[in-house]
Every structure is written in structure tokens, then in C-alpha cells.
PDB file of C-alpha atoms and ligand atoms in Angstrom:
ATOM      1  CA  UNK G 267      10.369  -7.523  11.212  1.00  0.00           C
ATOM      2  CA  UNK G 268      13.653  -8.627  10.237  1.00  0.00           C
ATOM      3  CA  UNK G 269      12.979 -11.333   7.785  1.00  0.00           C
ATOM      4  CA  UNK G 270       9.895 -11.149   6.398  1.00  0.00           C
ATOM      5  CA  UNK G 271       8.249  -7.835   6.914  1.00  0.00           C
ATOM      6  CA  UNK G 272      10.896  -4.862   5.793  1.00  0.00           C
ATOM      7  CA  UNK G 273       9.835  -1.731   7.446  1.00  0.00           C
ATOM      8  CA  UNK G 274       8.568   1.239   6.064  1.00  0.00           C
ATOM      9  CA  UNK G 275      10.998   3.208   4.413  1.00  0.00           C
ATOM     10  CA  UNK G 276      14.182   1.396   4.282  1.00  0.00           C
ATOM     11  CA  UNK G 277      16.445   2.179   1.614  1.00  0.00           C
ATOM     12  CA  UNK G 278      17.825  -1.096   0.061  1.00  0.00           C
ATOM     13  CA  UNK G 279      16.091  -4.645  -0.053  1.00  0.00           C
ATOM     14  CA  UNK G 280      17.064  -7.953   1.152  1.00  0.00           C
ATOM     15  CA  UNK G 281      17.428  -9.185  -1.282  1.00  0.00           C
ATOM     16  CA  UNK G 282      19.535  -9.193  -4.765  1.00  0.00           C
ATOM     17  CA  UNK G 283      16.378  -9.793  -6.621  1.00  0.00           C
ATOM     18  CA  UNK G 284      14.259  -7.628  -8.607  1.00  0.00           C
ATOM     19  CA  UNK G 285      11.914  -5.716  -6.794  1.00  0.00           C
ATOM     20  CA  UNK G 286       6.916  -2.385  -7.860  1.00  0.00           C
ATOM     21  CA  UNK G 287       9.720  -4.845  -9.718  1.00  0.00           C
ATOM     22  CA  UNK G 288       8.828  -6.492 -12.982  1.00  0.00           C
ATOM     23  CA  UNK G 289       6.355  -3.322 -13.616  1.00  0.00           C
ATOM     24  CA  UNK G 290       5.219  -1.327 -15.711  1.00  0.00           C
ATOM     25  CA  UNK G 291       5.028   3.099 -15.891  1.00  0.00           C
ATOM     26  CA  UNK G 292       1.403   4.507 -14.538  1.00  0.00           C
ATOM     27  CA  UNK G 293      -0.128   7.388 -15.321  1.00  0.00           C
ATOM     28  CA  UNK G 294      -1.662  10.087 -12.733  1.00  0.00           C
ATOM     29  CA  UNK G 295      -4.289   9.869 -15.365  1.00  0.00           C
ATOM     30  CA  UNK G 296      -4.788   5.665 -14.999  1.00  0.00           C
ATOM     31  CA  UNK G 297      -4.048   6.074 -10.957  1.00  0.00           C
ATOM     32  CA  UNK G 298      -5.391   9.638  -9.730  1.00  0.00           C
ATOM     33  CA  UNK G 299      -5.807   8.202  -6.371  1.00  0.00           C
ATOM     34  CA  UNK G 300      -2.737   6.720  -5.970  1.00  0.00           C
ATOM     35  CA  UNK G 301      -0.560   8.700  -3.517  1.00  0.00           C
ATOM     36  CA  UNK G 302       2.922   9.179  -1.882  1.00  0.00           C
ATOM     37  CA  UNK G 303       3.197   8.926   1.703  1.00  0.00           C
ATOM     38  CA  UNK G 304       6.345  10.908   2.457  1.00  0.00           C
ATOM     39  CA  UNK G 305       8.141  11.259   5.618  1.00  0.00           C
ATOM     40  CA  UNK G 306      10.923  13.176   6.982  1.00  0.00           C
ATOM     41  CA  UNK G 307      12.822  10.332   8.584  1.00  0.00           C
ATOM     42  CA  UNK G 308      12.890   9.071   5.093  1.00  0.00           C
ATOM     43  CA  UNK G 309      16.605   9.055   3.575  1.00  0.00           C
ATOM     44  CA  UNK G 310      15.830   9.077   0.332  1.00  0.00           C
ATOM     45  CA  UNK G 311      15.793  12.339  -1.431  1.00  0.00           C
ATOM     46  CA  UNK G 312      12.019  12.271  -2.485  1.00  0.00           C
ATOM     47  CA  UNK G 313      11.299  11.777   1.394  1.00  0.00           C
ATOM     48  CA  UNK G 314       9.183   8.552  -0.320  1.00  0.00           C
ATOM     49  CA  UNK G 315       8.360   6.662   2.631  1.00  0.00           C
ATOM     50  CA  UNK G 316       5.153   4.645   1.477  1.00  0.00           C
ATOM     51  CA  UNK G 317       2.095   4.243  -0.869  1.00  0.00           C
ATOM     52  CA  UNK G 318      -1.379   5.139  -0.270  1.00  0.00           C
ATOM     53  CA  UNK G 319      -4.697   5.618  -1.474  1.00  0.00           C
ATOM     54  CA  UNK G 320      -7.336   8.757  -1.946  1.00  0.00           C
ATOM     55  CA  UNK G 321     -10.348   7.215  -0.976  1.00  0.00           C
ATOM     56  CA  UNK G 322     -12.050  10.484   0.185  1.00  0.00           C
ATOM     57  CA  UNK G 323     -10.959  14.216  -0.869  1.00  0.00           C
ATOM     58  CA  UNK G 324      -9.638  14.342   2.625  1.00  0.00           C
ATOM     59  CA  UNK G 325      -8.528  10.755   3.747  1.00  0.00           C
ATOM     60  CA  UNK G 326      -5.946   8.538   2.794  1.00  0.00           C
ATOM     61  CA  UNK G 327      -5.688   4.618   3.335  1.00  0.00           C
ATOM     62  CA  UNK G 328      -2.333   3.024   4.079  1.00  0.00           C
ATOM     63  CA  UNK G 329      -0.597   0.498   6.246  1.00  0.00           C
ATOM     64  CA  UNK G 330      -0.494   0.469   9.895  1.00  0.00           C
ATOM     65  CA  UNK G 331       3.166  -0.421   9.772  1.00  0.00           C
ATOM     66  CA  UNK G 332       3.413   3.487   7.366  1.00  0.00           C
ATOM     67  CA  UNK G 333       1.653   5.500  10.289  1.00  0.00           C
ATOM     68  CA  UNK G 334       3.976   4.847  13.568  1.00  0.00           C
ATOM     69  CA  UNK G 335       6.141   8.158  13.067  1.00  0.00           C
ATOM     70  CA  UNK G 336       5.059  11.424  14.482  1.00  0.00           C
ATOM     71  CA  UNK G 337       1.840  13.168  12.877  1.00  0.00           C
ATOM     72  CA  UNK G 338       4.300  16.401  11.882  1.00  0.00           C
ATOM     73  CA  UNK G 339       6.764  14.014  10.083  1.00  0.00           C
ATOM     74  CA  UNK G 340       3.890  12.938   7.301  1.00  0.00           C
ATOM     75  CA  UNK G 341       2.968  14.486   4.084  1.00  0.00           C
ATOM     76  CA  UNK G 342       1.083  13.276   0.835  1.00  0.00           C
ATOM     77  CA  UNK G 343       1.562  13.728  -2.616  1.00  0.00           C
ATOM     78  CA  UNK G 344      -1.038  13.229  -5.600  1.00  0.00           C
ATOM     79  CA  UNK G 345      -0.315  13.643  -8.729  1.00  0.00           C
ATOM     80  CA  UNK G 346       3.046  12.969  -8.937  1.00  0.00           C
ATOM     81  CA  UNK G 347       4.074  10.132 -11.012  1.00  0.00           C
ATOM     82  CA  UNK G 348       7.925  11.331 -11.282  1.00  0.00           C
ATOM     83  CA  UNK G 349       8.903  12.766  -7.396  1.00  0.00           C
ATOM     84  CA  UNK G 350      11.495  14.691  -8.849  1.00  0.00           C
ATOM     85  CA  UNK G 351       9.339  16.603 -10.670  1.00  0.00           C
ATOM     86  CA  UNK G 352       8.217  18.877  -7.711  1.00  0.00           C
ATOM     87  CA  UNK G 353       6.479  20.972 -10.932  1.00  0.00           C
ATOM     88  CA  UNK G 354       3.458  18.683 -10.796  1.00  0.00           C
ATOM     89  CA  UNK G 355       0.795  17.496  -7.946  1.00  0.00           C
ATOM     90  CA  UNK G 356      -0.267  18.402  -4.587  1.00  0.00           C
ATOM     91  CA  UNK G 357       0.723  18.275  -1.193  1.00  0.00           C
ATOM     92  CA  UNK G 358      -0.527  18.042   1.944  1.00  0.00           C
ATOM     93  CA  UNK G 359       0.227  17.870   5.571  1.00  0.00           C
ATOM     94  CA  UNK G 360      -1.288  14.673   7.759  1.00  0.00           C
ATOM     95  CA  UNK G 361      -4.157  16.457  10.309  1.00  0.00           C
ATOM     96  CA  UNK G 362      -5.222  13.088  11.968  1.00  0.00           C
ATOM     97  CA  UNK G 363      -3.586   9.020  11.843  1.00  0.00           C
ATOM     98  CA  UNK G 364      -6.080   6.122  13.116  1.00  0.00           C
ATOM     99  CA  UNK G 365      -4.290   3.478  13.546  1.00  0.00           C
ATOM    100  CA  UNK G 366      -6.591  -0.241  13.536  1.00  0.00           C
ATOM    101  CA  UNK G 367      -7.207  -0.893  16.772  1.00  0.00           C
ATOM    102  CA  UNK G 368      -6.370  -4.353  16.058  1.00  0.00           C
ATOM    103  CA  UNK G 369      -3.392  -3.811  14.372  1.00  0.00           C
ATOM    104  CA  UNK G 370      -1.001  -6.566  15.177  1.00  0.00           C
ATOM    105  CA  UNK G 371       2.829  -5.969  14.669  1.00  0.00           C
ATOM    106  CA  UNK G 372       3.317  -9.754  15.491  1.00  0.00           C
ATOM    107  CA  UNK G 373       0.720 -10.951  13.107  1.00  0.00           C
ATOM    108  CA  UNK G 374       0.396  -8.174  10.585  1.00  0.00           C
ATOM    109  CA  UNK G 375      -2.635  -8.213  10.980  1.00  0.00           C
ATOM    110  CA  UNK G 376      -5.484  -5.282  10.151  1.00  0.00           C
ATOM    111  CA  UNK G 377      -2.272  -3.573   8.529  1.00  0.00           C
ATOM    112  CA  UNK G 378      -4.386  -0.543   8.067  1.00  0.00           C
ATOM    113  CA  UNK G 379      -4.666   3.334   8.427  1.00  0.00           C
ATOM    114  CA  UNK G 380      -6.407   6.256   7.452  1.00  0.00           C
ATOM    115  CA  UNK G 381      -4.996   9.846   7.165  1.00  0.00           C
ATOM    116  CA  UNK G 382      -7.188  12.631   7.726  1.00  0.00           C
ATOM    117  CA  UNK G 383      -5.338  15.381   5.185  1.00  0.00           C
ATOM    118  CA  UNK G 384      -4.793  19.060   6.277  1.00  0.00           C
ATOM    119  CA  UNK G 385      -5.420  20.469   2.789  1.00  0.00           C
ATOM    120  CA  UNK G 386      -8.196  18.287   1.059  1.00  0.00           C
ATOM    121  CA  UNK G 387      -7.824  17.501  -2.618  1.00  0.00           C
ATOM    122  CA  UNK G 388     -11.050  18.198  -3.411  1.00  0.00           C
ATOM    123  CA  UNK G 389     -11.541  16.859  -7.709  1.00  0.00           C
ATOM    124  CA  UNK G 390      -9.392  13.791  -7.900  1.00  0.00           C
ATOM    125  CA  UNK G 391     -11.177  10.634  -8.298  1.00  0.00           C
ATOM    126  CA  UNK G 392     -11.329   8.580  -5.186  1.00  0.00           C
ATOM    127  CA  UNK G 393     -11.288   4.761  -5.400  1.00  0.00           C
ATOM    128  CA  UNK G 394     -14.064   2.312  -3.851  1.00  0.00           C
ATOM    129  CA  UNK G 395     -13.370   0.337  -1.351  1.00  0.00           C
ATOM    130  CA  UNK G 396     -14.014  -3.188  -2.162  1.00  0.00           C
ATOM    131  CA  UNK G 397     -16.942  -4.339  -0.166  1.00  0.00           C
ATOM    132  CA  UNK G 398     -17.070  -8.343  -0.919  1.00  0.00           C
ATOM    133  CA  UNK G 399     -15.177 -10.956   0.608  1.00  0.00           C
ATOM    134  CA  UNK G 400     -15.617 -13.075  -2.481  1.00  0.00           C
ATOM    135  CA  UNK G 401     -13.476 -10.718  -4.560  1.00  0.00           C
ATOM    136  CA  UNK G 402     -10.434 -12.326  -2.798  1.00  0.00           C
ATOM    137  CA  UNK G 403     -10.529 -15.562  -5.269  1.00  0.00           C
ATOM    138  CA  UNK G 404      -8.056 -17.419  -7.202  1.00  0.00           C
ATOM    139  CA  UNK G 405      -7.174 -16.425 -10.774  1.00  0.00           C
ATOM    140  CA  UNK G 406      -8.385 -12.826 -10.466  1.00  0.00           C
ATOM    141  CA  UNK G 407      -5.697 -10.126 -11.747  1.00  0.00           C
ATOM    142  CA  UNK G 408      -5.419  -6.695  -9.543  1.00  0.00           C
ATOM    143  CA  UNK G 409      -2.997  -4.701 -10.230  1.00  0.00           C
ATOM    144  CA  UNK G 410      -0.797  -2.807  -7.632  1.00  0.00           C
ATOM    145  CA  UNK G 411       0.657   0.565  -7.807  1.00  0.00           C
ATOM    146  CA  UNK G 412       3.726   2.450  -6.226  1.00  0.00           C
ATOM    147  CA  UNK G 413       6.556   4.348  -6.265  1.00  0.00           C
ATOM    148  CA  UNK G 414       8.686   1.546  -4.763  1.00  0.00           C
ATOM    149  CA  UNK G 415      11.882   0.277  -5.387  1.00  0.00           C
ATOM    150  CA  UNK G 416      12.485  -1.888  -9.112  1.00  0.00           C
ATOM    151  CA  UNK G 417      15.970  -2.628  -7.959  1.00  0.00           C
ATOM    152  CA  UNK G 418      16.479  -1.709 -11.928  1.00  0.00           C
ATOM    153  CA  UNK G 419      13.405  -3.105 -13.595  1.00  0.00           C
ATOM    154  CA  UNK G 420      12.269   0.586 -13.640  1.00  0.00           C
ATOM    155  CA  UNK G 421      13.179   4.066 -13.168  1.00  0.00           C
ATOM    156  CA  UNK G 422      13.359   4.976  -9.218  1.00  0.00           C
ATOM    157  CA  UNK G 423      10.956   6.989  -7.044  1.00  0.00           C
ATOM    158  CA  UNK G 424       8.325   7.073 -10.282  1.00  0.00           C
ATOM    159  CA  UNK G 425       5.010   5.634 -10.108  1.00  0.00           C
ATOM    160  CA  UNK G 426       5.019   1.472 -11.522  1.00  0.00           C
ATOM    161  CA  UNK G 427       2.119  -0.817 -11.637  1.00  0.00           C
ATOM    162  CA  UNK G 428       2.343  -4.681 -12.156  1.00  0.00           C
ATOM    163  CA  UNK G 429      -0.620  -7.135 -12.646  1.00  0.00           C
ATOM    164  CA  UNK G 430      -0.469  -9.680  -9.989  1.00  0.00           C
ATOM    165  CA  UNK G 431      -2.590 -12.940 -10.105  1.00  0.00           C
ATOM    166  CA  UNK G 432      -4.781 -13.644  -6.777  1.00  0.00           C
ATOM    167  CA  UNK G 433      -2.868 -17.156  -6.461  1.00  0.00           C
ATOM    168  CA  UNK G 434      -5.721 -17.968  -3.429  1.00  0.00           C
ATOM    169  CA  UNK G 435      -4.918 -18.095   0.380  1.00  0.00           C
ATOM    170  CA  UNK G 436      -4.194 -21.696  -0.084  1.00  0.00           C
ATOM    171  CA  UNK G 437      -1.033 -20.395  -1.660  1.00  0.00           C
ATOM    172  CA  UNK G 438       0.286 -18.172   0.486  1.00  0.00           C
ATOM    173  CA  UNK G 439      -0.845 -20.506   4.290  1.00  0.00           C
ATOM    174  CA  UNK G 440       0.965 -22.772   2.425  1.00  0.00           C
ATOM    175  CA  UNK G 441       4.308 -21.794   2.567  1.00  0.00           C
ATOM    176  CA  UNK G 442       5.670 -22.380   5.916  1.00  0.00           C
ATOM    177  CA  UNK G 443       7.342 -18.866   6.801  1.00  0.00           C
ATOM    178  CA  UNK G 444       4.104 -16.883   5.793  1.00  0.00           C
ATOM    179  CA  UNK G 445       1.335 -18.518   8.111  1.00  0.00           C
ATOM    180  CA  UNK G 446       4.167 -18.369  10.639  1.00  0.00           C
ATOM    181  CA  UNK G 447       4.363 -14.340   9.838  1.00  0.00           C
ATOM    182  CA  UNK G 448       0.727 -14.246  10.292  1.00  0.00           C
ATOM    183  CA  UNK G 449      -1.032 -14.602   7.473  1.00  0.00           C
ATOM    184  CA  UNK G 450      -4.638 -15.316   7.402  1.00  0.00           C
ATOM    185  CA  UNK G 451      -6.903 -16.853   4.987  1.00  0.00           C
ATOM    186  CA  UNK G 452      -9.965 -14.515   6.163  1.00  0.00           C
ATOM    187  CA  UNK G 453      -7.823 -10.752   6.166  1.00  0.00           C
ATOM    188  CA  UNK G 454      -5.395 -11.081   3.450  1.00  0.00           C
ATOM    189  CA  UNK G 455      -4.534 -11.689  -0.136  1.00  0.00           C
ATOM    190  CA  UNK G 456      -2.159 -13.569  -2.008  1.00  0.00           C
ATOM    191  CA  UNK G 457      -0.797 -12.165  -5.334  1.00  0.00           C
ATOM    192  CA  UNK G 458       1.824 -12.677  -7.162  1.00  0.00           C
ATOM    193  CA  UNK G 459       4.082 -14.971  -8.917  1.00  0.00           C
ATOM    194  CA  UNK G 460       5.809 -18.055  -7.465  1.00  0.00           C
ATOM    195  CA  UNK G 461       8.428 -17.801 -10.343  1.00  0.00           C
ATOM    196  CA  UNK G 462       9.487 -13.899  -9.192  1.00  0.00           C
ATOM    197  CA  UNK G 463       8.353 -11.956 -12.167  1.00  0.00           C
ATOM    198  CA  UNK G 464       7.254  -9.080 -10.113  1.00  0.00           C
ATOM    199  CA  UNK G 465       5.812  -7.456  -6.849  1.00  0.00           C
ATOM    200  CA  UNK G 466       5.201  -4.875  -4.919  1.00  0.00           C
ATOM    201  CA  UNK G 467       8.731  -3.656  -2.960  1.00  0.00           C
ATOM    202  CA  UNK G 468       9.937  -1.918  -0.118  1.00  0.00           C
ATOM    203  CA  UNK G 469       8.350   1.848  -0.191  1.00  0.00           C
ATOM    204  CA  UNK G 470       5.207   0.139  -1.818  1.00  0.00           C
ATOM    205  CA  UNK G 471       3.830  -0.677   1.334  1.00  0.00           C
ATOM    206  CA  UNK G 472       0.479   1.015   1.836  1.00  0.00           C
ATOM    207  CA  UNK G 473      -0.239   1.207  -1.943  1.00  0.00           C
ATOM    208  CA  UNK G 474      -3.565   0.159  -3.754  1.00  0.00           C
ATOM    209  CA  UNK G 475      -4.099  -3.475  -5.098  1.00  0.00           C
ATOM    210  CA  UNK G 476      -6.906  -3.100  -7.322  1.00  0.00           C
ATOM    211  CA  UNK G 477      -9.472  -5.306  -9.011  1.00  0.00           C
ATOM    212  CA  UNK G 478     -12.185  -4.044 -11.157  1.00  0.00           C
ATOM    213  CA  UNK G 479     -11.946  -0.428 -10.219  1.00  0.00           C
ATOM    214  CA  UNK G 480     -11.511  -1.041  -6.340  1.00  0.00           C
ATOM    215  CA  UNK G 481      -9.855  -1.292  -3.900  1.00  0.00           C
ATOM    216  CA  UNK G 482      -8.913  -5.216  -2.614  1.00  0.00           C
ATOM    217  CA  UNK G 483      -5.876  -4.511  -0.787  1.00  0.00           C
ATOM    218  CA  UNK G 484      -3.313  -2.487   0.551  1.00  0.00           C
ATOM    219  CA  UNK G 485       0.145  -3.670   0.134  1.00  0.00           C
ATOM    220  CA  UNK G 486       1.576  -5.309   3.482  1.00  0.00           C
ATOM    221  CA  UNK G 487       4.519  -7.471   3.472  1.00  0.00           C
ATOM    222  CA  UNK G 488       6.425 -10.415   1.341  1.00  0.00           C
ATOM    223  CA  UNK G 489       9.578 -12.183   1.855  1.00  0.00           C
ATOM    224  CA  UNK G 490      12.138  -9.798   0.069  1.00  0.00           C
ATOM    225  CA  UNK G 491      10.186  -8.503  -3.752  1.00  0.00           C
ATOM    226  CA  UNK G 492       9.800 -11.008  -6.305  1.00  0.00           C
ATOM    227  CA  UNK G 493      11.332 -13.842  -5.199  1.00  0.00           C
ATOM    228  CA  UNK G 494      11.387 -16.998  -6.199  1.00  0.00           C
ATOM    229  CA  UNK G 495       8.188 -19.105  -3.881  1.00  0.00           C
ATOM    230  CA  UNK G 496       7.245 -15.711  -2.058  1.00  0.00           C
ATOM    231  CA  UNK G 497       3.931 -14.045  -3.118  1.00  0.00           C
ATOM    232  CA  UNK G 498       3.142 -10.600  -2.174  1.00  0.00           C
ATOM    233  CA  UNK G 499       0.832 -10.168   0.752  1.00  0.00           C
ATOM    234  CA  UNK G 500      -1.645  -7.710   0.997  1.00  0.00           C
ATOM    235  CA  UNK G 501      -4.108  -6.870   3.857  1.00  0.00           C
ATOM    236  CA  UNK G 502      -7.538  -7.380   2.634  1.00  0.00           C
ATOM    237  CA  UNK G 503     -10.259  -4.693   2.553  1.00  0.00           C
ATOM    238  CA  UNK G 504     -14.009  -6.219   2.317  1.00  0.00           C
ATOM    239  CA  UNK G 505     -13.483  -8.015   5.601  1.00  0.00           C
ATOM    240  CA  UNK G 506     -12.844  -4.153   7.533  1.00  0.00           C
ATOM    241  CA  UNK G 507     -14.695  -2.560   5.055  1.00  0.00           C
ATOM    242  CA  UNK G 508     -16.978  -1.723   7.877  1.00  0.00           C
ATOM    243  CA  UNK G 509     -14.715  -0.446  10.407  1.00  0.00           C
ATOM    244  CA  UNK G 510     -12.476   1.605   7.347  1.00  0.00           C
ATOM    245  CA  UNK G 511     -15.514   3.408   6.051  1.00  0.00           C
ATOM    246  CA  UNK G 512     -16.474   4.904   9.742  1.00  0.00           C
ATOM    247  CA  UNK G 513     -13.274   6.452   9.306  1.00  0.00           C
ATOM    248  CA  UNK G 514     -13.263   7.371   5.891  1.00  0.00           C
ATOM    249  CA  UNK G 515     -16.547   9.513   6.311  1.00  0.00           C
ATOM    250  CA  UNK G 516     -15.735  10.866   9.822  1.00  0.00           C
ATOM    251  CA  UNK G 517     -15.480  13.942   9.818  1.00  0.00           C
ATOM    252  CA  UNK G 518     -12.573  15.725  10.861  1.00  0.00           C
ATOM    253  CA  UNK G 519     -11.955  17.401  13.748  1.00  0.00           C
ATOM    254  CA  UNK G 520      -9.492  19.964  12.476  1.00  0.00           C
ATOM    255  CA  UNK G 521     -11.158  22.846  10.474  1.00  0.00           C
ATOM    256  CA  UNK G 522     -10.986  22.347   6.554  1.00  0.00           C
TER     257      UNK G 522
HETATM  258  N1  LIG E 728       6.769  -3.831   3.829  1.00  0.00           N
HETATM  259  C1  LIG E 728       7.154  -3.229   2.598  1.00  0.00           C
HETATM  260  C2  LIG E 728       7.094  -1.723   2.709  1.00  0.00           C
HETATM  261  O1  LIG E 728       7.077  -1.228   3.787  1.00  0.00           O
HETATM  262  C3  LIG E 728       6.390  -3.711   1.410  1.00  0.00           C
HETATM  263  C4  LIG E 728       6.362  -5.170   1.322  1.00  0.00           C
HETATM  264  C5  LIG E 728       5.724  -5.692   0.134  1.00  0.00           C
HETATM  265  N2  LIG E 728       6.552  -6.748  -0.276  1.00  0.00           N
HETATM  266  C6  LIG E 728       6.267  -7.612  -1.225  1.00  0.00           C
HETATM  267  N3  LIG E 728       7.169  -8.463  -1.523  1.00  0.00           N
HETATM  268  N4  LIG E 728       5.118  -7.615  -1.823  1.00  0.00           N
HETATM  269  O2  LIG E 728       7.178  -0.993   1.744  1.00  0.00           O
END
């Protein structure tokens, strides 16, 4: 964890460098399924701990590496795009994490989990899940969302978005700390820049990376945000699409 993959929730980066960094502001309108994992344990005062994404009334997808705290410790919030405007959105407490069974914390890989949600948000727009491998190609442009840190390319704890270019796997198993950190050609993408002019950040983590109104990845890890030779990496949907989606449309055990 300590170089490349900063956990969930920690304050500052790494790094000095910009961190969602180089981004934009997003609308609840443009992004109604982008959510706010918060957690308890978090120390900022938002309680931001990671991204997510709707992708059923009553289930959220995030990372693995989001979902190791206790169940009681998690809430989400949709519809929020400035957290300290408590005025605005919903809430709801986490009924049910699953965890992918394959979830490696030595590889990062299958960096993936889905909330069941206590209180179902029943009328925001869900996102697809992206169901082809072949989406995952070079010189595509998704674009990810979060509530991150900027390190002062943006306001803090409001939603960003940045447009990052699929640079291909070749990329990213190309530079010698990343295939050593795990990453894989088959369950991940590469987006970014290689000249640092944005990514996703720490509290991103979890967040939607979307191409053509789904969803191709989840944010994962990166070598500090926006640095110089260091892509983002995301874990890649299509591959699991299978596996996610038997979660997605189980139904909860917990009453609604
Ligand atoms: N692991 C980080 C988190 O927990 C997000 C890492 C994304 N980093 C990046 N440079 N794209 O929030």
C-alpha cells in the first residue's frame, strides 16, 4: 500500500502534485449516479471516504479496497455535489458489502464491491455497466468523477470530473512499478496523462470512469495523482460484468 496504492480515506497525498486534479465542476444533473461513500473513521469533516456508483436504486459499486471497515461505519450520499451543503441529497445507511471474492490486496486485483443500501433511492438514474471488453481501447476519452482531493485545482469535498484518455494497457504494463503493483492487461484500464494534467486522487477511489454513458471502470489506484509518467488505474468492468450483475440484481436480504 505504501507507495503506490494510497488507502481509502487518507487525508493528504504523496505527493506535492496536483491531484479529481486538473478537473472540472459536475453537476448532480450530468452525474445523478455518482455517489459519496462516507465513513466514520474518515477525518475529514464531510466523513468523505470514497466514490461510488448507483447502478441499481438499491446498490452501489465501489472498490474493494472502500468496503474493509465495519458495515455500521458506511453511509452514501446522492445528490450532493457540494458536502457541505447537507441542504441537498440523500442518505443512506450500507444494509449488505460483497466484497470480490477474488479481490487481491497484493495485486489489486477485482478491486470491486457492491453495497446493498438500507434506504433505496428509488428515481435517480442508474448507470450501465459496460458489458464489452473492447471498450477498453486506446484513444477513447471516459471521464471520471469524484469528490476527491484537487490539492487546489478545485474547490474541496465538491463533486470534479476530468476527461482522461484510455492511453491502452501497453501504457500502463509498461512502466515498471505498475505491472509490479499488479496491473493487468485483461482487468484494468489505463487513463490518463503521462504529462500530469489530471487524475483521479485520493478519496476518488471507487468513483465511475465512464465512456459513452457507462460504466468502464471504477477508480483503483495510481502512483500519487497526476504525476508526471503515472496514469490512473482503474479496475475494469466488462471482464466481471458477469459476476457484478448477480449482485447488482440480488435481492436483498434485509426488508426494503
Ligand atoms: N486509492 C485512491 C483512493 O483510495 C485513489 C487512487 C487513484 N489514483 C490515481 N492517481 N488515479 O481514493
Amino acid at each position: 500500500m505504501a507507495f503506490l496504492v494510497v488507502g481509502a480515506g487518507s487525508v493528504a497525498a504523496d505527493q506535492g502534485k496536483p491531484m479529481v486534479v486538473g478537473g472540472t465542476l459536475a453537476s448532480v444533473a450530468e452525474a445523478p449516479w455518482a455517489v459519496v461513500l462516507t465513513n466514520s473513521a474518515a477525518v475529514r469533516e464531510s466523513k468523505r471516504w470514497c466514490g461510488g456508483v448507483l447502478v441499481a436504486p438499491d446498490k452501489v459499486l465501489t472498490a474493494a479496497h472502500c468496503a474493509r471497515q465495519p458495515i455500521t461505519s458506511y453511509g452514501v450520499v446522492q445528490g450532493r455535489a457540494d458536502l457541505s451543503n447537507r441542504e441537498v441529497g440523500r442518505f443512506s445507511a450500507v444494509s449488505k458489502v460483497w466484497v470480490h471474492p477474488a479481490y487481491s490486496t497484493t495485486t489489486n486485483r477485482n478491486d470491486f464491491a457492491v453495497l446493498t443500501l438500507k434506504k433505496p433511492m428509488p428515481g435517480v438514474p442508474v448507470l450501465r455497466l459496460e458489458t464489452s471488453p473492447k471498450a477498453d481501447r486506446r484513444g477513447a476519452v471516459p471521464t471520471v468523477y469524484g469528490w476527491g482531493d484537487t490539492d487546489g485545482t478545485g474547490p474541496d469535498d465538491t463533486l470534479q470530473k476530468v476527461a482522461v484518455p484510455d492511453l491502452g494497457d501497453a501504457t500502463c504494463t509498461g512502466i515498471k512499478g505498475y505491472t509490479e503493483n499488479g496491473y493487468t492487461a485483461a482487468a484494468n484500464v489505463c487513463a490518463g496523462y503521462l504529462d500530469g494534467t489530471g487524475d483521479a486522487c485520493q478519496g476518488d477511489s471507487g468513483g465511475p470512469l465512464v465512456l459513452n454513458g457507462r460504466l468502464l471502470g471504477i477508480v483503483s489506484w495510481g502512483n500519487g495523482c497526476a504525476k508526471e509518467g503515472y496514469p490512473g488505474v482503474y479496475a475494469e468492468v466488462a471482464p466481471v460484468v458477469k459476476t457484478l450483475l448477480a449482485q447488482v440484481r440480488a435481492v436483498p436480504s434485509q426488508v426494503r
